[in-house]
Coordinates of C-alpha atoms in Angstrom, one line a residue:
M1 CA 0.0 0.0 0.0
N2 CA 1.3 3.4 -0.8
R3 CA 2.4 5.1 2.4
F4 CA 0.2 8.1 1.8
F5 CA -3.1 6.3 1.5
A6 CA -4.9 4.7 4.3
P7 CA -8.0 2.3 4.3
R8 CA -11.3 4.1 4.3
R9 CA -12.0 3.6 8.0
Q10 CA -8.6 5.0 9.0
A11 CA -7.2 7.2 6.3
G12 CA -8.5 10.6 7.2
R13 CA -9.0 10.1 10.8
L14 CA -8.1 13.4 12.0
A15 CA -5.6 14.4 14.5
L16 CA -7.2 15.6 17.7
T17 CA -5.9 17.6 20.4
I18 CA -7.9 18.1 23.4
G19 CA -8.5 21.3 22.1
L20 CA -9.4 21.4 18.5
G21 CA -12.2 23.3 17.3
A22 CA -12.4 25.6 14.5
L23 CA -14.7 26.7 11.8
L24 CA -14.8 26.9 8.1
A25 CA -17.3 28.7 6.1
S26 CA -17.8 30.2 2.8
S27 CA -18.3 33.8 2.4
A28 CA -20.6 36.3 1.1
T29 CA -22.9 39.2 1.1
G30 CA -24.0 41.1 -1.9
W31 CA -24.1 38.2 -4.4
A32 CA -26.9 37.8 -6.9
T33 CA -29.4 35.0 -6.2
P34 CA -27.4 31.8 -7.2
P35 CA -28.9 29.0 -9.2
A36 CA -30.1 25.8 -7.4
D37 CA -26.7 24.0 -7.9
E38 CA -24.7 26.5 -5.9
T39 CA -25.0 29.1 -3.1
F40 CA -22.8 31.6 -1.3
G41 CA -22.0 31.9 2.4
V42 CA -24.2 33.5 4.9
Q43 CA -23.6 35.0 8.4
G44 CA -25.7 33.3 11.1
P45 CA -28.1 35.3 13.3
A46 CA -27.5 36.3 16.9
S47 CA -29.4 34.7 19.7
K48 CA -32.3 36.6 21.0
V49 CA -31.5 36.6 24.7
Q50 CA -28.8 35.5 27.2
K51 CA -30.0 33.8 30.3
T52 CA -28.7 33.3 33.8
A53 CA -26.6 30.2 34.2
R54 CA -28.5 27.1 35.2
P55 CA -27.5 25.8 38.7
T56 CA -26.7 22.3 39.5
P57 CA -29.1 20.5 41.8
S58 CA -26.7 20.9 44.8
E59 CA -26.4 24.6 44.1
E60 CA -30.1 25.1 43.7
L61 CA -30.9 23.2 46.9
G62 CA -28.0 24.6 48.9
V63 CA -26.5 21.3 49.6
N64 CA -22.9 21.3 51.0
L65 CA -21.4 18.2 49.3
G66 CA -18.3 18.0 51.4
T67 CA -16.0 15.2 50.4
V68 CA -17.5 13.3 47.4
P69 CA -16.7 9.6 46.9
E70 CA -14.9 8.6 43.7
V71 CA -14.5 5.6 41.5
R72 CA -10.9 5.9 40.2
L73 CA -9.2 4.1 37.3
Q74 CA -5.4 3.7 37.4
A75 CA -3.2 5.5 34.8
V76 CA -2.9 4.1 31.3
D77 CA 0.4 3.1 29.8
K78 CA 0.8 6.3 27.8
D79 CA 4.2 5.4 26.3
A80 CA 2.8 2.1 25.0
I81 CA -0.2 3.9 23.5
L82 CA 2.1 6.5 21.8
K83 CA 4.2 3.7 20.3
E84 CA 1.1 2.1 18.9
D85 CA 0.1 5.4 17.4
A86 CA 3.6 5.8 15.9
L87 CA 3.5 2.4 14.4
S88 CA 0.2 3.2 12.7
Q89 CA 1.6 6.4 11.3
R90 CA 4.6 4.6 9.9
Q91 CA 2.3 2.1 8.2
G92 CA 0.6 4.9 6.2
L93 CA -1.9 6.5 8.5
V94 CA -0.4 9.9 8.0
K95 CA -3.6 11.9 8.3
A96 CA -4.7 10.1 11.4
L97 CA -4.2 10.7 15.1
R98 CA -5.9 9.0 18.0
F99 CA -6.1 11.1 21.1
G100 CA -8.2 9.0 23.5
V101 CA -8.8 5.4 24.5
G102 CA -11.9 3.7 25.8
R103 CA -11.9 2.3 29.4
G104 CA -14.6 0.2 31.1
V105 CA -16.0 1.6 34.3
Q106 CA -18.8 0.6 36.6
I107 CA -20.6 2.8 39.2
S108 CA -23.5 1.9 41.5
A109 CA -25.7 3.7 43.9
G110 CA -23.4 2.6 46.7
D111 CA -20.4 4.4 45.1
G112 CA -21.9 7.8 45.9
N113 CA -23.3 9.9 48.7
W114 CA -27.1 10.3 49.2
Y115 CA -28.4 13.6 50.6
D116 CA -32.0 14.2 51.8
V117 CA -33.4 17.4 50.4
A118 CA -36.7 19.3 50.4
N119 CA -40.1 17.7 49.6
G120 CA -39.0 14.1 50.1
R121 CA -36.4 14.2 47.3
R122 CA -32.9 12.8 47.5
L123 CA -29.7 13.9 45.8
W124 CA -27.0 11.3 44.8
V125 CA -23.5 12.5 44.0
A126 CA -20.3 10.7 42.9
D127 CA -17.1 11.4 41.0
I128 CA -15.4 9.3 38.3
A129 CA -11.7 9.8 37.8
S130 CA -9.2 8.3 35.4
T131 CA -5.7 9.0 36.7
D132 CA -3.6 11.5 34.6
A133 CA -6.3 11.9 32.0
L134 CA -6.2 15.3 30.1
G135 CA -9.9 15.0 29.7
L136 CA -12.9 12.6 29.9
R137 CA -16.1 11.7 28.3
L138 CA -18.6 9.4 30.0
H139 CA -21.0 6.9 28.4
F140 CA -24.4 6.6 29.9
K141 CA -26.8 3.8 29.0
N142 CA -30.2 2.5 30.1
V143 CA -31.3 6.1 31.0
K144 CA -34.8 6.1 32.3
L145 CA -35.2 9.3 34.4
P146 CA -38.5 9.4 36.3
A147 CA -40.7 12.5 36.1
G148 CA -39.2 15.3 38.1
A149 CA -35.6 13.8 38.1
R150 CA -32.6 15.9 37.0
L151 CA -29.1 14.8 36.0
A152 CA -26.1 17.1 35.9
V153 CA -22.5 16.1 34.8
Y154 CA -19.5 18.4 35.1
A155 CA -15.9 18.8 36.0
P156 CA -15.6 19.9 39.7
A157 CA -14.0 23.2 40.5
G158 CA -10.2 23.1 40.0
A159 CA -10.4 20.0 37.7
A160 CA -9.1 22.0 34.7
P161 CA -8.5 25.7 33.8
G162 CA -10.8 27.7 31.5
V163 CA -14.1 26.3 30.3
A164 CA -16.6 26.9 27.5
K165 CA -18.6 30.1 27.6
S166 CA -21.4 29.4 25.3
G167 CA -24.0 31.4 27.4
Y168 CA -26.8 28.9 26.9
A169 CA -27.6 25.2 26.2
R170 CA -26.1 22.4 28.1
F171 CA -22.9 24.1 28.9
D172 CA -23.0 26.4 31.8
P173 CA -21.2 29.7 30.9
E174 CA -18.7 29.3 33.7
R175 CA -18.4 25.6 34.7
N176 CA -19.2 23.4 31.7
V177 CA -22.2 21.7 33.2
E178 CA -24.2 19.2 31.1
F179 CA -27.9 18.8 32.1
H180 CA -30.5 16.1 31.4
S181 CA -34.0 15.7 32.7
A182 CA -37.0 13.4 32.3
S183 CA -37.9 14.8 28.9
E184 CA -39.0 12.9 25.9
A185 CA -35.9 14.4 24.2
T186 CA -33.5 12.7 26.6
P187 CA -32.0 9.6 24.8
S188 CA -31.6 6.3 26.6
E189 CA -27.9 6.2 25.7
F190 CA -25.4 9.0 25.1
W191 CA -21.9 10.2 25.4
T192 CA -21.4 13.3 27.4
G193 CA -19.3 16.2 26.1
S194 CA -15.6 16.6 27.1
F195 CA -14.7 17.4 30.6
F196 CA -11.1 18.7 31.0
G197 CA -9.0 17.2 33.7
E198 CA -9.0 13.7 35.2
R199 CA -12.4 13.9 37.0
A200 CA -16.1 14.2 36.2
R201 CA -18.9 14.6 38.8
I202 CA -22.4 13.2 38.5
E203 CA -25.4 14.7 40.4
Y204 CA -28.7 12.9 40.2
L205 CA -31.8 14.5 41.9
A206 CA -34.4 11.8 42.5
P207 CA -38.0 12.7 43.0
A208 CA -40.0 11.7 46.1
G209 CA -40.7 8.0 46.2
A210 CA -38.1 7.1 43.6
G211 CA -36.1 4.9 45.9
A212 CA -32.3 4.5 46.1
V213 CA -31.8 3.0 42.6
L214 CA -30.0 4.8 39.8
P215 CA -32.1 5.1 36.7
F216 CA -29.0 4.9 34.5
A217 CA -25.7 3.1 34.1
V218 CA -22.2 4.4 33.3
D219 CA -20.3 1.6 31.5
S220 CA -17.3 3.3 29.9
L221 CA -15.3 6.5 29.5
Q222 CA -12.9 8.0 27.0
H223 CA -9.5 8.8 28.6
Y224 CA -7.7 11.6 26.7
Y225 CA -4.0 11.0 26.8
L226 CA -2.8 13.3 24.1
D227 CA -3.1 17.0 23.3
P228 CA -1.0 18.0 20.3
V229 CA -1.0 21.5 21.6
D230 CA 0.7 20.3 24.7
K231 CA 4.4 20.6 24.2
V232 CA 5.3 17.5 26.3
A233 CA 2.9 15.2 24.4
R234 CA 4.0 16.8 21.1
S235 CA 7.6 16.1 21.9
L236 CA 7.0 12.5 22.7
V237 CA 5.1 12.0 19.4
G238 CA 7.8 13.8 17.5
K239 CA 10.5 11.6 18.9
L240 CA 8.5 8.5 17.9
V241 CA 7.4 9.4 14.4
G242 CA 10.0 12.1 13.5
K243 CA 7.3 14.8 13.3
D244 CA 6.3 17.7 15.6
S245 CA 3.0 19.5 15.6
A246 CA 1.8 21.7 12.8
G247 CA 4.7 22.3 10.4
S248 CA 6.6 25.6 10.2
C249 CA 5.2 26.2 6.6
E250 CA 1.7 26.6 7.9
N251 CA -0.1 29.9 7.9
D252 CA -2.3 31.3 10.7
V253 CA -5.8 31.9 9.3
T254 CA -6.3 35.0 11.4
C255 CA -3.6 36.7 9.3
Y256 CA -5.9 36.6 6.3
P257 CA -9.0 38.7 7.3
E258 CA -10.6 38.3 3.9
W259 CA -11.2 34.6 5.0
A260 CA -12.4 35.4 8.5
D261 CA -16.1 34.6 7.7
V262 CA -15.2 31.3 6.1
S263 CA -13.0 30.4 9.0
H264 CA -16.1 30.6 11.2
A265 CA -17.9 27.9 9.4
V266 CA -15.4 25.2 10.2
A267 CA -15.4 23.1 13.4
G268 CA -13.2 20.4 14.8
I269 CA -15.1 17.1 15.5
D270 CA -14.3 14.8 18.4
F271 CA -16.1 11.5 18.0
V272 CA -15.9 8.0 19.4
E273 CA -15.2 5.0 17.1
G274 CA -13.9 1.5 17.7
G275 CA -13.2 2.1 21.4
G276 CA -11.1 5.3 20.9
S277 CA -11.5 9.0 20.4
F278 CA -10.7 10.6 17.1
F279 CA -10.7 14.1 15.6
C280 CA -11.8 15.3 12.2
S281 CA -12.8 18.7 10.7
G282 CA -15.7 19.9 8.7
Q283 CA -17.9 22.9 7.9
L284 CA -21.4 24.2 8.1
L285 CA -23.0 24.4 4.6
A286 CA -25.6 26.9 3.6
D287 CA -28.8 25.7 1.8
N288 CA -30.4 27.5 -1.1
A289 CA -33.0 29.1 1.2
Q290 CA -30.2 30.2 3.6
D291 CA -32.4 29.5 6.6
F292 CA -29.5 28.4 8.9
T293 CA -30.3 24.8 9.0
P294 CA -27.1 23.3 10.6
Y295 CA -26.0 21.1 7.8
F296 CA -22.4 20.0 8.3
L297 CA -20.1 18.4 5.7
T298 CA -17.2 16.2 6.7
A299 CA -15.5 13.0 5.4
N300 CA -17.0 9.5 5.2
H301 CA -13.8 8.0 6.5
C302 CA -14.3 10.1 9.7
I303 CA -18.0 9.6 10.4
N304 CA -20.1 7.1 8.5
S305 CA -22.6 5.7 11.0
Q306 CA -25.3 7.2 13.2
G307 CA -23.4 6.0 16.2
G308 CA -20.4 8.1 15.3
A309 CA -22.6 11.0 14.5
S310 CA -24.4 10.7 17.9
S311 CA -21.1 10.9 19.7
A312 CA -19.8 13.9 17.7
E313 CA -18.8 16.9 19.7
F314 CA -18.1 20.1 17.6
F315 CA -15.4 22.6 18.8
W316 CA -16.0 26.1 17.4
F317 CA -13.6 29.0 17.0
Y318 CA -10.3 27.2 17.8
Q319 CA -8.2 29.9 16.3
T320 CA -6.1 32.9 17.3
S321 CA -7.8 36.2 17.9
A322 CA -4.8 38.2 16.4
C323 CA -2.4 37.3 13.6
N324 CA 0.2 34.9 15.0
G325 CA -1.2 35.4 18.5
N326 CA -1.7 32.8 21.2
P327 CA -4.4 30.2 20.4
P328 CA -7.2 29.6 23.0
S329 CA -7.4 26.4 25.0
A330 CA -9.9 23.8 23.9
A331 CA -11.8 24.2 27.2
S332 CA -12.5 27.9 26.4
V333 CA -14.2 27.5 23.0
P334 CA -17.9 26.8 22.5
R335 CA -19.1 23.3 21.7
S336 CA -22.1 21.6 20.3
D337 CA -23.2 18.0 21.1
G338 CA -24.5 15.3 18.7
A339 CA -25.6 15.1 15.1
A340 CA -27.9 13.2 12.8
L341 CA -26.3 11.4 9.8
L342 CA -28.3 12.4 6.7
S343 CA -26.2 11.0 3.9
T344 CA -22.9 9.4 3.4
S345 CA -20.8 7.6 0.7
P346 CA -17.2 6.5 0.3
V347 CA -17.3 7.3 -3.5
S348 CA -16.6 11.0 -3.0
D349 CA -15.7 10.4 0.7
Y350 CA -18.4 12.6 2.2
S351 CA -20.8 12.6 5.1
L352 CA -23.6 15.2 5.5
L353 CA -24.6 15.7 9.2
M354 CA -27.2 17.9 10.9
V355 CA -25.8 19.3 14.1
L356 CA -28.2 18.8 16.9
G357 CA -26.6 20.6 19.7
A358 CA -27.0 24.4 20.1
L359 CA -24.7 26.6 17.9
P360 CA -22.9 29.6 19.4
D361 CA -23.3 33.1 18.0
G362 CA -20.9 34.1 15.3
V363 CA -20.8 30.9 13.2
F364 CA -21.0 31.1 9.4
W365 CA -22.5 28.9 6.8
A366 CA -20.2 28.1 3.9
G367 CA -21.1 28.5 0.3
W368 CA -20.6 25.8 -2.2
T369 CA -20.8 24.9 -5.9
G370 CA -22.2 21.8 -7.4
K371 CA -20.6 22.7 -10.8
A372 CA -17.4 21.3 -12.1
V373 CA -14.4 23.5 -11.2
P374 CA -11.8 23.9 -14.0
D375 CA -8.1 22.9 -13.4
G376 CA -5.9 25.9 -12.6
T377 CA -8.5 27.5 -10.4
D378 CA -6.9 29.1 -7.3
A379 CA -7.9 27.2 -4.1
V380 CA -7.8 27.7 -0.4
A381 CA -8.1 25.3 2.5
I382 CA -8.8 26.1 6.2
H383 CA -8.0 23.3 8.6
H384 CA -6.3 22.0 11.7
P385 CA -2.9 20.5 10.7
A386 CA -1.5 18.1 13.2
G387 CA -4.5 18.8 15.5
D388 CA -3.2 22.4 16.0
F389 CA -5.1 25.6 15.9
K390 CA -6.6 26.8 12.6
R391 CA -4.4 27.4 9.6
I392 CA -4.9 28.4 6.0
S393 CA -3.2 26.9 2.9
F394 CA -3.1 28.2 -0.7
G395 CA -2.8 26.3 -4.0
F396 CA -4.7 25.5 -7.2
K397 CA -6.9 22.8 -8.6
D398 CA -4.6 20.5 -10.5
D399 CA -5.0 17.5 -12.8
K400 CA -6.5 14.7 -10.7
S401 CA -4.7 11.8 -12.3
A402 CA -2.0 11.7 -9.6
C403 CA -4.7 10.9 -7.0
Y404 CA -5.6 7.7 -8.9
D405 CA -2.0 6.5 -8.7
F406 CA -2.7 5.4 -5.2
Q407 CA -3.8 1.8 -4.5
G408 CA -7.5 1.4 -3.6
T409 CA -8.7 4.6 -5.3
N410 CA -10.5 3.0 -8.3
G411 CA -14.1 4.2 -8.6
L412 CA -13.6 7.2 -6.2
Q413 CA -14.6 10.7 -7.3
L414 CA -11.7 13.0 -6.5
V415 CA -10.2 16.4 -7.1
R416 CA -6.6 17.4 -6.5
T417 CA -5.1 20.5 -5.0
T418 CA -1.4 21.3 -5.5
W419 CA 0.0 23.6 -2.8
T420 CA 2.0 26.8 -3.3
D421 CA 1.8 28.1 0.3
G422 CA 1.0 25.8 3.3
V423 CA -0.1 22.1 3.2
T424 CA -2.4 19.8 5.2
E425 CA -1.5 17.3 7.8
G426 CA -3.0 14.8 10.2
G427 CA -5.9 16.7 11.7
S428 CA -7.1 18.3 8.5
S429 CA -9.3 15.5 7.1
G430 CA -12.8 16.5 6.3
S431 CA -11.9 20.2 5.9
G432 CA -13.1 21.9 2.7
I433 CA -11.3 23.1 -0.4
F434 CA -12.7 26.5 -1.6
R435 CA -12.5 28.5 -4.8
A436 CA -10.3 31.5 -4.0
D437 CA -12.5 33.8 -6.1
T438 CA -16.0 33.0 -4.9
Q439 CA -15.1 31.3 -1.5
Q440 CA -17.3 28.3 -2.5
L441 CA -16.5 24.8 -1.3
Y442 CA -16.0 22.1 -4.0
G443 CA -14.6 19.2 -2.0
Q444 CA -13.4 17.9 1.4
L445 CA -10.1 16.4 2.3
F446 CA -9.6 12.7 1.9
F447 CA -5.9 11.9 1.7
G448 CA -2.6 13.0 0.3
P449 CA 1.2 13.1 0.7
S450 CA 1.6 16.8 1.5
S451 CA 3.7 17.9 4.5
C452 CA 6.1 20.8 5.3
S453 CA 9.0 18.4 4.6
A454 CA 7.5 16.8 1.4
A455 CA 9.4 16.7 -1.8
P456 CA 8.1 19.1 -4.5
E457 CA 6.3 16.3 -6.4
D458 CA 4.4 15.4 -3.2
L459 CA 3.0 18.9 -2.4
F460 CA -0.6 17.9 -3.2
D461 CA -3.7 16.4 -1.6
C462 CA -6.8 14.6 -2.8
Y463 CA -10.3 15.7 -2.0
G464 CA -13.7 14.1 -2.4
S465 CA -15.4 15.9 -5.3
F466 CA -18.4 18.0 -4.3
F467 CA -19.5 17.8 -8.0
S468 CA -20.3 14.1 -7.3
T469 CA -21.5 14.7 -3.7
Y470 CA -24.0 17.3 -4.8
T471 CA -26.0 14.8 -6.8
K472 CA -26.6 12.8 -3.7
I473 CA -27.5 15.6 -1.2
K474 CA -29.1 18.3 -3.4
K475 CA -32.6 17.4 -1.9
F476 CA -31.2 18.6 1.5
L477 CA -29.6 21.7 0.1
V478 CA -32.7 23.1 -1.5
A479 CA -33.9 24.3 1.9
G480 CA -33.7 23.3 5.5
S481 CA -36.1 20.8 6.9
D482 CA -39.3 21.8 8.7
D483 CA -42.5 20.2 9.9
S484 CA -46.0 19.8 8.3
S485 CA -47.5 22.6 10.4
E486 CA -45.8 25.2 8.2
Q487 CA -46.5 28.0 7.3
N488 CA -47.6 28.8 10.9
D489 CA -45.0 31.5 11.4
S490 CA -47.3 34.3 12.5
C491 CA -50.3 34.8 14.7
A492 CA -52.5 35.4 11.6
K493 CA -51.4 31.9 10.3
A494 CA -51.6 30.1 13.6
R495 CA -52.4 26.4 13.2
L496 CA -55.7 25.3 14.7
V497 CA -55.1 22.4 17.1
R498 CA -57.2 20.3 19.5
A499 CA -56.4 18.8 22.9
G500 CA -53.8 16.1 22.5
K501 CA -50.2 15.7 21.4
L502 CA -48.3 17.0 18.4
N503 CA -44.8 15.5 18.1
N504 CA -41.6 16.2 16.1
R505 CA -42.2 19.9 15.5
V506 CA -39.4 22.1 14.2
V507 CA -38.8 25.7 15.4
K508 CA -36.1 28.0 14.0
L509 CA -34.6 31.2 15.3
N510 CA -36.1 33.3 12.5
D511 CA -39.3 31.2 12.1
S512 CA -41.3 30.7 15.2
D513 CA -44.4 28.5 15.4
W514 CA -47.9 29.8 16.2
Y515 CA -51.0 27.8 17.3
R516 CA -54.6 28.5 18.3
L517 CA -57.2 26.6 20.2
L518 CA -60.9 27.1 20.8
V519 CA -61.5 27.0 24.5
P520 CA -65.0 26.6 26.0
A521 CA -66.3 29.3 28.4
H522 CA -64.8 29.1 31.9
K523 CA -62.2 26.5 30.9
T524 CA -58.4 26.6 30.9
A525 CA -56.0 25.4 28.3
T526 CA -52.6 24.0 29.4
V527 CA -49.8 23.9 26.8
T528 CA -46.5 22.1 27.5
V529 CA -43.6 21.8 25.1
S530 CA -40.7 19.3 25.8
F531 CA -37.3 19.3 24.2
S532 CA -33.6 19.2 24.8
N533 CA -32.4 22.6 26.0
G534 CA -28.9 21.6 25.0
N535 CA -30.1 21.7 21.4
G536 CA -31.5 25.2 21.6
D537 CA -33.4 27.1 24.3
I538 CA -37.2 27.1 23.4
D539 CA -39.6 29.4 25.1
L540 CA -43.5 29.9 25.2
A541 CA -45.7 33.0 25.0
G542 CA -49.5 33.1 25.3
F543 CA -52.0 35.6 23.8
V544 CA -55.7 36.2 23.7
N545 CA -55.8 37.7 20.2
C546 CA -53.6 38.6 17.3
A547 CA -53.8 42.4 18.0
G548 CA -50.1 42.5 19.0
G549 CA -48.7 43.7 22.2
D550 CA -47.1 41.8 25.1
P551 CA -48.1 38.2 25.8
I552 CA -50.5 37.7 28.8
T553 CA -48.3 34.8 30.0
S554 CA -45.0 33.2 29.2
S555 CA -42.6 30.5 30.2
T556 CA -38.8 31.2 29.7
S557 CA -36.8 28.8 31.9
T558 CA -33.6 27.0 31.0
D559 CA -35.2 23.5 31.6
D560 CA -36.1 20.9 29.1
S561 CA -39.8 21.9 29.1
E562 CA -42.0 25.0 29.2
T563 CA -45.6 25.2 30.3
I564 CA -48.3 28.0 30.1
T565 CA -52.0 28.1 31.0
L566 CA -54.6 30.2 29.1
Q567 CA -58.0 30.8 30.6
N568 CA -61.3 31.7 28.9
D569 CA -63.1 33.8 31.5
G570 CA -65.9 34.7 29.1
T571 CA -69.4 33.4 28.7
K572 CA -68.8 32.0 25.2
P573 CA -66.1 29.8 23.6
G574 CA -63.1 31.8 22.4
F575 CA -59.7 31.3 20.8
V576 CA -56.4 31.5 22.6
Y577 CA -53.0 31.7 20.8
W578 CA -49.5 30.8 21.7
Q579 CA -46.1 31.2 20.2
V580 CA -43.2 28.6 20.3
Y581 CA -39.9 30.4 19.7
L582 CA -36.2 29.9 20.0
A583 CA -34.3 32.2 22.4
A584 CA -30.9 30.7 21.4
S585 CA -29.3 28.7 18.7
T586 CA -30.9 28.3 15.2
R587 CA -33.0 25.2 15.2
N588 CA -34.5 22.7 17.6
T589 CA -37.3 20.1 17.7
Y590 CA -40.0 19.7 20.3
N591 CA -43.1 17.7 21.3
M592 CA -46.2 19.6 22.4
S593 CA -49.2 18.5 24.5
V594 CA -52.4 20.5 24.9
S595 CA -55.1 19.8 27.5
V596 CA -58.4 21.6 28.4
H597 CA -59.9 21.4 31.9

């Protein structure tokens, strides 16, 4: 096998560093309306409101936890793991870097402390630690939280410096706390996001009468052993494989302000596959309607199953704030959890995801073209070489025949980029290649021999062709998905409903949902929407007519459900109205129940 080509499951497995997260996007304001087979970039909207941080159960209830019991795993043999990684790279996996390993763990109700709290409830708290881990992710299964239960997972104070400041969603703006509740949106199995340091804490608030049984299990964790940004780890890998972190020929993307928008479309992706943690890159893609549906393009050799997509964690804005300045830590950049796999194929090595977790303000949606791009077109890539902070490389679209000289490439749809300034490295897979003139994406990185020390004839890389990919995903790119209640985006177009349930509704930041109900005289309507707040903060507002003005009632918590009541105090049946809207992020789904009593 050619040393620069790896098998499909391994080849572009990206380098991770505990802190990789960046964004790619395509640019553009002021363009004429493009044809259906292309679009230009679009700047995302800002969230409507920032809310107070959501407290953990112990904080809310004023519980002094004292010394918390822990389940501790012994240190891994890091040198042996690094030697395994070095051997893999020597055998041809030059665009791959594993950064975490899976470890089995068991925790039971007896491993934590129980605290009696108000109204007959009980709070259970325990820590899980993996000695010397740079970070952790926990795997929960058999999750069946009873009504009124709450689950919070976080790194205790002092576990790691600097944490995400997203301002909403699962992640507390100061402490990186992940919340789950007894909502229909809570899955029975999930990976948490990353917690930096060797320890994670679990708080479970049990409702009265629930008993001393945990309604979940934790069966494994991911132990992060490598951060390419960390100089010690980087030195170890360099000694083993003859390669340091991002090469000296790489360019800081922040030094090129004309590509600032596009850089904010790309994110690094941490995902779990085959018992380990891996990193890839990708970018948000605009649809023709430019309605901010969070479509995300990456490589098939990175994520090609729903399991991998579900475990995906997106790291945004991992880049310097000033040209050649100091990069942020991974713990300080916003993150989004989870994705749905919409379409994938090894032929042009693509996977199209929909990001489920809430997006931070400031991200960008990349433009793209489904047309063939002629050879000689100037090209730009924005990526994470060697799992380092975001860089930019310049080149041109070249004759693709050299890509087909590699073994195993028969039948693939590829485009080639020859580099003139900068290259790609392990950690860049899945990142897009863009036309320099229109800033439109036309492929994503698959494999290639380029490096800062490569011979001149090897200064190129091979990308999956978006010309081929577009034929398979164009049904998604026409417009973002919505539900069958549309167009109910104003009070005047409110959907008439009856008492009962309405599931799988979609609400968007710039497209709220309106409903109306005929309520008998002297009766009260109760409306409840349930959702995952970590995927976008949904609120409710109630009205007695469509004359405008402030709502007569509202529900604006940071929980996983909102409820309002609307009374008809008149002597005749009358309509009531309510609005379901997003206070943060750009899209979320919800279930709605309506009752009259």
